[in-house]
Short mmCIF file of C-alpha atoms in Angstrom, two decimals:
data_model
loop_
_atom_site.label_atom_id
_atom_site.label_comp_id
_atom_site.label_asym_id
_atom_site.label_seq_id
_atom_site.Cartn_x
_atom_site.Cartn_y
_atom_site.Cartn_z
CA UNK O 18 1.76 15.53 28.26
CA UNK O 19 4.28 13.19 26.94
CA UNK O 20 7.74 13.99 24.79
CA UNK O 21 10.29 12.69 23.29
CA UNK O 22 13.60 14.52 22.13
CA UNK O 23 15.15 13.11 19.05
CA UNK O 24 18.79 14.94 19.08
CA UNK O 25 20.70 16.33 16.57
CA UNK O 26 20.65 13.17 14.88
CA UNK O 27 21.54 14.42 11.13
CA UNK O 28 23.49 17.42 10.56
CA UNK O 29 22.76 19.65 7.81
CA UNK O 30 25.72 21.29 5.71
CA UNK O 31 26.07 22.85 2.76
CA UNK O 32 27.91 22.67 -0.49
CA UNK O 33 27.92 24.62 -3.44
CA UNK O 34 25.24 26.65 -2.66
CA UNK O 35 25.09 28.81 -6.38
CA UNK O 36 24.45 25.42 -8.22
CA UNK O 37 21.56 24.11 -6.54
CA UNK O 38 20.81 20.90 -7.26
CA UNK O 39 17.61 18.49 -6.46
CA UNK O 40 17.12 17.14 -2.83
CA UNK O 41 16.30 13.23 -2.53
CA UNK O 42 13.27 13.14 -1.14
CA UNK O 43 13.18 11.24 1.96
CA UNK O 44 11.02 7.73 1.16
CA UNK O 45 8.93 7.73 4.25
CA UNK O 46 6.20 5.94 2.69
CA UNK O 47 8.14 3.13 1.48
CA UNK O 48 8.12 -0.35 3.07
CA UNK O 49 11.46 -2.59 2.99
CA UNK O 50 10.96 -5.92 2.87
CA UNK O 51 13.97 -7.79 3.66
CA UNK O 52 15.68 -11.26 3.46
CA UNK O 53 18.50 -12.48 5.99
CA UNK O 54 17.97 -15.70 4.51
CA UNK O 55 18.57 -15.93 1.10
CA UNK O 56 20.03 -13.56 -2.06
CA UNK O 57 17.54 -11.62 -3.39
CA UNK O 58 18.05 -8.93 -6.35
CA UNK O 59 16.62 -5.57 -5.03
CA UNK O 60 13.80 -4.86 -7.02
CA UNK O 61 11.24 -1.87 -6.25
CA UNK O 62 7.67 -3.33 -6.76
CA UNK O 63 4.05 -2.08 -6.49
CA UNK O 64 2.49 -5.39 -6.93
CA UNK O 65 3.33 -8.58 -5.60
CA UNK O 66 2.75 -10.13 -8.89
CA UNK O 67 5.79 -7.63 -9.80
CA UNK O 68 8.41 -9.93 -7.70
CA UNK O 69 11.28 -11.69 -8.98
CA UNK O 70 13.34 -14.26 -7.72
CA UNK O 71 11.18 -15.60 -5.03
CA UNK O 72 8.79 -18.16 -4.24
CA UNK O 73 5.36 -18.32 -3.07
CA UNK O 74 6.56 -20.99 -0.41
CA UNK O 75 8.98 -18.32 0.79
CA UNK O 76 9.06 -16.64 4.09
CA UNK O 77 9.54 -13.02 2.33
CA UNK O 78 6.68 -13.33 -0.01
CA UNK O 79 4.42 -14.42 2.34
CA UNK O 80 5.43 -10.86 3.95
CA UNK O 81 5.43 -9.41 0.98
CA UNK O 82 1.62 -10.72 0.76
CA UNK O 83 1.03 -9.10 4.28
CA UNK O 84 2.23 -5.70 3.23
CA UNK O 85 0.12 -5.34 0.50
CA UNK O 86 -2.74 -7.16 1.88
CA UNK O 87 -2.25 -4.57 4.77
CA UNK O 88 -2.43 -1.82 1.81
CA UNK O 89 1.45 -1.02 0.82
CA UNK O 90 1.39 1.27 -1.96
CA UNK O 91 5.25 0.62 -2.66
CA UNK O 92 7.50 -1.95 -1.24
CA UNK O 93 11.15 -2.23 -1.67
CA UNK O 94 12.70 -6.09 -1.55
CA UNK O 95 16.12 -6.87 -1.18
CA UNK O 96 17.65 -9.87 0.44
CA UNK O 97 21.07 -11.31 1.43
CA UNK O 98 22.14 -14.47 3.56
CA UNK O 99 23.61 -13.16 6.86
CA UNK O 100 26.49 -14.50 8.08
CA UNK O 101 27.06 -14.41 11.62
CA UNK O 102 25.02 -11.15 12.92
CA UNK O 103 26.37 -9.03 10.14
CA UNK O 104 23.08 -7.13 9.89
CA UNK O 105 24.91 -3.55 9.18
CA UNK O 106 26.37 -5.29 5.69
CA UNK O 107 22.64 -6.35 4.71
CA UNK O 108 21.26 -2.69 5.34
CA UNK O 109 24.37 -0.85 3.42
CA UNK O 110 24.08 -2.99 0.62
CA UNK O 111 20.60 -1.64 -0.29
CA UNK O 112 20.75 1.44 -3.10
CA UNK O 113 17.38 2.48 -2.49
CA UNK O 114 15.80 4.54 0.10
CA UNK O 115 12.97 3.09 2.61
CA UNK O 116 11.05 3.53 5.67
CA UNK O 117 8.85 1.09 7.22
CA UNK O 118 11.32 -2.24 7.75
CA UNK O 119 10.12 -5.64 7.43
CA UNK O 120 12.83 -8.97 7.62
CA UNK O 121 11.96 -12.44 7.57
CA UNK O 122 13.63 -13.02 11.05
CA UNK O 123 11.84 -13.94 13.93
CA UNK O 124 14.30 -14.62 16.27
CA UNK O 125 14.38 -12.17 19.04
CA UNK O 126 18.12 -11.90 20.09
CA UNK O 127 18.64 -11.74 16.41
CA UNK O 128 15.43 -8.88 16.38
CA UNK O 129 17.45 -7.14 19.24
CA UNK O 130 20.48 -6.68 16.76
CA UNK O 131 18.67 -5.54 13.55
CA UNK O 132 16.83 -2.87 15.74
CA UNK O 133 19.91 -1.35 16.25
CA UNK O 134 20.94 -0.84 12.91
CA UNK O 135 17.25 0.11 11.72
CA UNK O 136 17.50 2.94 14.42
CA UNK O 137 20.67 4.29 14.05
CA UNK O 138 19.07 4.69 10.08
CA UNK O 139 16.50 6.29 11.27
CA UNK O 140 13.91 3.82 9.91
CA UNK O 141 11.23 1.85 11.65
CA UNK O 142 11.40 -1.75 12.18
CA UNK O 143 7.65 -3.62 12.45
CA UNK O 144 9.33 -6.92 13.90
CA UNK O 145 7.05 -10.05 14.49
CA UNK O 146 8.56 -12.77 16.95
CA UNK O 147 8.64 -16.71 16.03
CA UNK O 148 4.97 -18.02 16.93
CA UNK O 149 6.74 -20.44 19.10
CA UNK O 150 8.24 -17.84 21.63
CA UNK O 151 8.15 -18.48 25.21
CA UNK O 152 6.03 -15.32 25.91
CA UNK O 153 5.70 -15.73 29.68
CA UNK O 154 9.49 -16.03 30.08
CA UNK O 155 10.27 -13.18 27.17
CA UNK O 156 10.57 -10.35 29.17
CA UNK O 157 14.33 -10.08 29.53
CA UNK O 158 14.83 -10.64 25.61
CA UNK O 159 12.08 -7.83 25.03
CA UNK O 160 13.51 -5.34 27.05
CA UNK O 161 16.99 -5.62 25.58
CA UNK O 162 15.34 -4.33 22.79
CA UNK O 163 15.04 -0.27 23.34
CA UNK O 164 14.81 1.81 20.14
CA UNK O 165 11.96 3.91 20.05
CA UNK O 166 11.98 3.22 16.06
CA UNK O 167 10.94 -0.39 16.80
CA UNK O 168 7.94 -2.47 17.25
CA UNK O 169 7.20 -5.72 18.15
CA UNK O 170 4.26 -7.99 17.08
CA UNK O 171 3.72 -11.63 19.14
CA UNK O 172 0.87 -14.13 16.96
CA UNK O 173 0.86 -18.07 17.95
CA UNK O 174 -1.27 -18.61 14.43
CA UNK O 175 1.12 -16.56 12.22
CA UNK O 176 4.15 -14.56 11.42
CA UNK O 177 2.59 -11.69 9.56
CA UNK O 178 0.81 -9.37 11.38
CA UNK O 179 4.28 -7.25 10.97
CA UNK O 180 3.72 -7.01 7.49
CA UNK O 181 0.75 -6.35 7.57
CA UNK O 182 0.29 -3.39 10.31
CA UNK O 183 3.56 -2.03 8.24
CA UNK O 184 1.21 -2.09 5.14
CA UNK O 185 -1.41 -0.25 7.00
CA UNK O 186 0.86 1.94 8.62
CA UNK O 187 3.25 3.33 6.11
CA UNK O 188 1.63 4.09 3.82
CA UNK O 189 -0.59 6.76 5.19
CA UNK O 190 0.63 10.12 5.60
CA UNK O 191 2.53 10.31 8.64
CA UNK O 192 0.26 10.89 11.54
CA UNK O 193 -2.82 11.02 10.09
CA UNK O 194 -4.79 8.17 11.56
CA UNK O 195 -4.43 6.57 14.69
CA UNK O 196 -3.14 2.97 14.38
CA UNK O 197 -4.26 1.47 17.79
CA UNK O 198 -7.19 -0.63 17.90
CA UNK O 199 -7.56 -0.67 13.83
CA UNK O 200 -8.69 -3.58 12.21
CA UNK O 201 -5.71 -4.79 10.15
CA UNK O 202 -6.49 -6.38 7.02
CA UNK O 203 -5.06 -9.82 6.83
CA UNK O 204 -4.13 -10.22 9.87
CA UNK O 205 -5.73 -12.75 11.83
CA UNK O 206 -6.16 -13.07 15.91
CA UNK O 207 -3.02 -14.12 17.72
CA UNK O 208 -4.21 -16.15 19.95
CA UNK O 209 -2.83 -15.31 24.05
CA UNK O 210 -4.24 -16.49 26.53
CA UNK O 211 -5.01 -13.74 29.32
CA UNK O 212 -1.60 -13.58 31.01
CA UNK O 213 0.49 -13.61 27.93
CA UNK O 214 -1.36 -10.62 26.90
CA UNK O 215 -0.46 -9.02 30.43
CA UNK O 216 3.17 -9.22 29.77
CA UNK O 217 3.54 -7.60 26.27
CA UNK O 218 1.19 -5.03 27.79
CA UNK O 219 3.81 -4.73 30.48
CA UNK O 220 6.48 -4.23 28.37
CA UNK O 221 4.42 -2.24 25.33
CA UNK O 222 4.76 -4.94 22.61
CA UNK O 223 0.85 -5.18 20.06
CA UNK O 224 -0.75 -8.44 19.02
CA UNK O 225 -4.44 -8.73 17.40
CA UNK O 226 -7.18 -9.77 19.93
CA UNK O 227 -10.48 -8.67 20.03
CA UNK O 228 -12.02 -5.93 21.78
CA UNK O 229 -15.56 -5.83 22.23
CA UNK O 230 -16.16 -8.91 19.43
CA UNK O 231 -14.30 -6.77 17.03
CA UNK O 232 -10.39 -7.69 16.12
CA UNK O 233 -7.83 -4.80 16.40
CA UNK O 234 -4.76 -3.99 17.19
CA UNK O 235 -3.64 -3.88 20.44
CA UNK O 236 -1.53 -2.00 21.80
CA UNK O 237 -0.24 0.45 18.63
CA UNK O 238 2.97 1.21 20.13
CA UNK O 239 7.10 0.65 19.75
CA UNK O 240 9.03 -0.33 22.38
CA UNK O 241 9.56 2.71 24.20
CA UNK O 242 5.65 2.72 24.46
CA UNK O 243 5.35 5.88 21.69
CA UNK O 244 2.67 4.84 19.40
CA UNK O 245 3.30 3.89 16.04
CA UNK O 246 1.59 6.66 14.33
CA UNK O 247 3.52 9.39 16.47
CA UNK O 248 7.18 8.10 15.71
CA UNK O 249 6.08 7.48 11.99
CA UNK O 250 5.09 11.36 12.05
CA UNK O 251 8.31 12.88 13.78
CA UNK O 252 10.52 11.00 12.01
CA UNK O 253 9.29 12.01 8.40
CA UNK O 254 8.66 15.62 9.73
CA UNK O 255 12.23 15.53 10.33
CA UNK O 256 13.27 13.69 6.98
CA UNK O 257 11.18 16.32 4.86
CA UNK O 258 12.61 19.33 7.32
CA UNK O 259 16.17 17.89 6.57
CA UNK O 260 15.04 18.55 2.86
CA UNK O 261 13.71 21.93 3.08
CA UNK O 262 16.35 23.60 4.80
CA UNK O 263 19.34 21.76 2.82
CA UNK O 264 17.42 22.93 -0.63
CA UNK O 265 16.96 26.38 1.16
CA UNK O 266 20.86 26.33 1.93
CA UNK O 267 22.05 25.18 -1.71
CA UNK O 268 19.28 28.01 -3.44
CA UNK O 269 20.81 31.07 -1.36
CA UNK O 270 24.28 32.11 -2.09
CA UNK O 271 24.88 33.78 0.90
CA UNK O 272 22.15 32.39 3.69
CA UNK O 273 22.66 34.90 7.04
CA UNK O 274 20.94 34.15 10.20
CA UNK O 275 20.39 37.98 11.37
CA UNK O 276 17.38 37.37 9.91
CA UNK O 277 15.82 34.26 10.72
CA UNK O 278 12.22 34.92 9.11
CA UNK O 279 13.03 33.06 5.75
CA UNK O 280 14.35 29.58 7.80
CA UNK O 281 11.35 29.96 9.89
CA UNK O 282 8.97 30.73 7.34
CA UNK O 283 10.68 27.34 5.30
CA UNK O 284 9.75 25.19 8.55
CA UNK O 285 6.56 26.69 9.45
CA UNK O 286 4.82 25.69 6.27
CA UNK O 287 6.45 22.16 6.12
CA UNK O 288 4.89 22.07 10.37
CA UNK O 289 1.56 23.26 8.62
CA UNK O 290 1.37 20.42 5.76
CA UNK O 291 1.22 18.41 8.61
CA UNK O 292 -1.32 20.10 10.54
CA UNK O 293 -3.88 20.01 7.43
CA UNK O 294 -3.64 16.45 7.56
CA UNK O 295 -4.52 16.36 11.43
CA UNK O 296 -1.09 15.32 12.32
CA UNK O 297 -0.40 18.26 14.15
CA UNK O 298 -1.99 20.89 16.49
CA UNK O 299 -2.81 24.04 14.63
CA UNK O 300 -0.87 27.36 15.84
CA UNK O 301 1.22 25.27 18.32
CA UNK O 302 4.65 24.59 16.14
CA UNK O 303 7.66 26.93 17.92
CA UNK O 304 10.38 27.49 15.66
CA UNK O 305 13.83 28.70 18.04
CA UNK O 306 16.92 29.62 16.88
CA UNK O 307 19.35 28.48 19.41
CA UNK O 308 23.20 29.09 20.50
CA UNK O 309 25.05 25.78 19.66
CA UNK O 310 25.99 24.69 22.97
CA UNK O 311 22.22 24.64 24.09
CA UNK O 312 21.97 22.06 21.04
CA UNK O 313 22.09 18.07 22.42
CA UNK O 314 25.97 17.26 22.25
CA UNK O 315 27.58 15.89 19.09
CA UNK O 316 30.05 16.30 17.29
CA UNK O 317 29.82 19.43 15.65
CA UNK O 318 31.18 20.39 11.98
CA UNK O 319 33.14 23.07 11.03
CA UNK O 320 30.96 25.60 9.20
CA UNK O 321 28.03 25.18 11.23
CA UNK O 322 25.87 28.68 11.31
CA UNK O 323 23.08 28.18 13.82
CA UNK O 324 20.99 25.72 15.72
CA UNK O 325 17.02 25.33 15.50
CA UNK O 326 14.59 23.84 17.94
CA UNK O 327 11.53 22.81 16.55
CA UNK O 328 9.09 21.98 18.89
CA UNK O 329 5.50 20.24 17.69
CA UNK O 330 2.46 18.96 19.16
CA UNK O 331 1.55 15.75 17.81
CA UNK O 332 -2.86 15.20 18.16
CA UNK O 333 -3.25 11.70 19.30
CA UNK O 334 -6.60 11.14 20.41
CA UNK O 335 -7.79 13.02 23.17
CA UNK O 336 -4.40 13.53 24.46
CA UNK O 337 -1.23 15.59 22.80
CA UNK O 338 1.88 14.34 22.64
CA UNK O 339 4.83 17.13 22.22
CA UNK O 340 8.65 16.52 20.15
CA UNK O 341 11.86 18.39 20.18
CA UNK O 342 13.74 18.24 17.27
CA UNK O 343 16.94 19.90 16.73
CA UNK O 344 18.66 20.60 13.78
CA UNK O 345 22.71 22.04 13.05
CA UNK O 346 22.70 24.67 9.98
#
């Protein structure tokens, strides 16, 4: 049994509950594709051919190209020329929500740094390395990189396969199908020897190679070795929870925790959603609601009414992967 807490990583308040007003819905089927290299006007696009203001010769619409190739439904491009490794000013500049995140840089210390801000968003980041990298002598670079929102793709014939496993990926509901050993389309084989495959297996990194004759994707996982699919799932499941109990909070002028059945009954049928799409064991979710001080430290906000613990079982396989999440009301 494996798990993974995610903290009280978003904290839920609300105002003006007696003029209830729409909730954003979280875009957790969107893919970002991003320049560090060069201006770009943000532009959301649902065909390539949709694209302005860059070139087929470009690094970003060859990603572009990968994503939907892959089978993006929706991508969102943006670009900016970084200056230094001002990667938070990139990110903050965009107006428009997104998910899966895809950047034209390859360089891994410079990976290292946008996987921090891509985490602390709560976003994933499908990051493919420069098809030069010294892969036997990686490991230390690699490792520096530790958000469990992030994975890393190695190819000595390309630089795409991120975009494309992000256009697989992202686009399905979250959880739904497994993403290890999938043929990707577009993406071709990477190309390691033996050895080199040992070490990103070592330290959970995917690359195409072929198993049995056939190409897939090996190894389907982020960093932290969580596959793909399963972070994609708790991450949205907490995005869309985020929604349903603010939009519970701003439609009830006076919400009371002494009885709990209505939050419950809110989060129990967002938990099943995502059981009828085989993302999540039937009849395991546990909904708890929780003194504060039993919550994962933060700072906590004045007006805060209760905590909840929402624990799932994620189906992966044969095997069942379990996630906290916690939430401040």
């Amino acid at each position: 049994m494996g798990g993974i807490i995610l903290g009280a990583e978003k904290k839920i308040v609300f105002l003006n509950t007696h003029k209830p007003s729409p909730v954003d819905q979280a875009t957790v089927n969107i893919i970002g594709v991003f320049s560090t290299k060069k201006a770009i006007t943000e532009q959301l696009i649902t065909s390539i051919k949709d694209v302005t203001g860059v070139s087929a010769s470009d690094d970003v619409y060859k990603l572009l190209q990968a994503c939907f190739n892959g089978g993006a439904k929706q991508v969102l491009v943006f670009g900016k020329a970084v200056t230094g490794n001002n990667y938070k000013d990139l990110f903050d500049s965009v107006k428009n929500d997104w998910f899966g995140t895809v950047t034209d840089e390859t360089d891994l210390d410079k990976i290292a740094l946008i996987s921090k801000e891509i985490g602390a968003r709560q976003k994933m980041l499908f990051a493919q390395v420069t098809k030069d990298e010294d892969i036997m002598n990686s490991e230390s670079k690699i490792k520096a990189i530790a958000e469990d929102t992030t994975a890393l793709f190695f190819n000595k014939n390309e630089e795409l396969t991120a975009g494309a496993v992000a256009g697989y990926t992202i686009p399905q509901f979250p959880g739904s199908v497994l993403i290890a050993n999938k043929l990707i389309n577009g993406a071709v084989e990477s190309g390691l020897i033996g050895a080199e495959q040992g070490v990103l297996d070592k330290n959970k990194a995917n690359y195409i190679a072929r198993m049995k004759g056939q190409l897939g994707l090996a190894n389907g996982v982020t960093v932290t070795g969580d596959p793909i699919d399963f972070i994609h799932c708790v991450k949205a499941l907490q995005f869309r929870l985020e929604e349903d109990i603010t939009q519970y909070l701003k439609n009830t002028p006076k919400p009371t925790f002494a009885d709990v059945d209505p939050l419950k009954a809110i989060i129990l049928d967002r938990c099943n959603q995502f059981v009828r799409m085989k993302a999540l064991v039937e009849d395991k979710t546990v909904v708890d609601i929780v003194p504060l001080d039993e919550m994962p430290k933060n700072d906590i906000l004045n007006g805060v009414l209760t905590g909840v613990k929402i624990t799932v079982y994620y189906a992966y396989g044969i095997r069942e992967l379990n996630a906290d999440l916690y939430f401040e009301v």
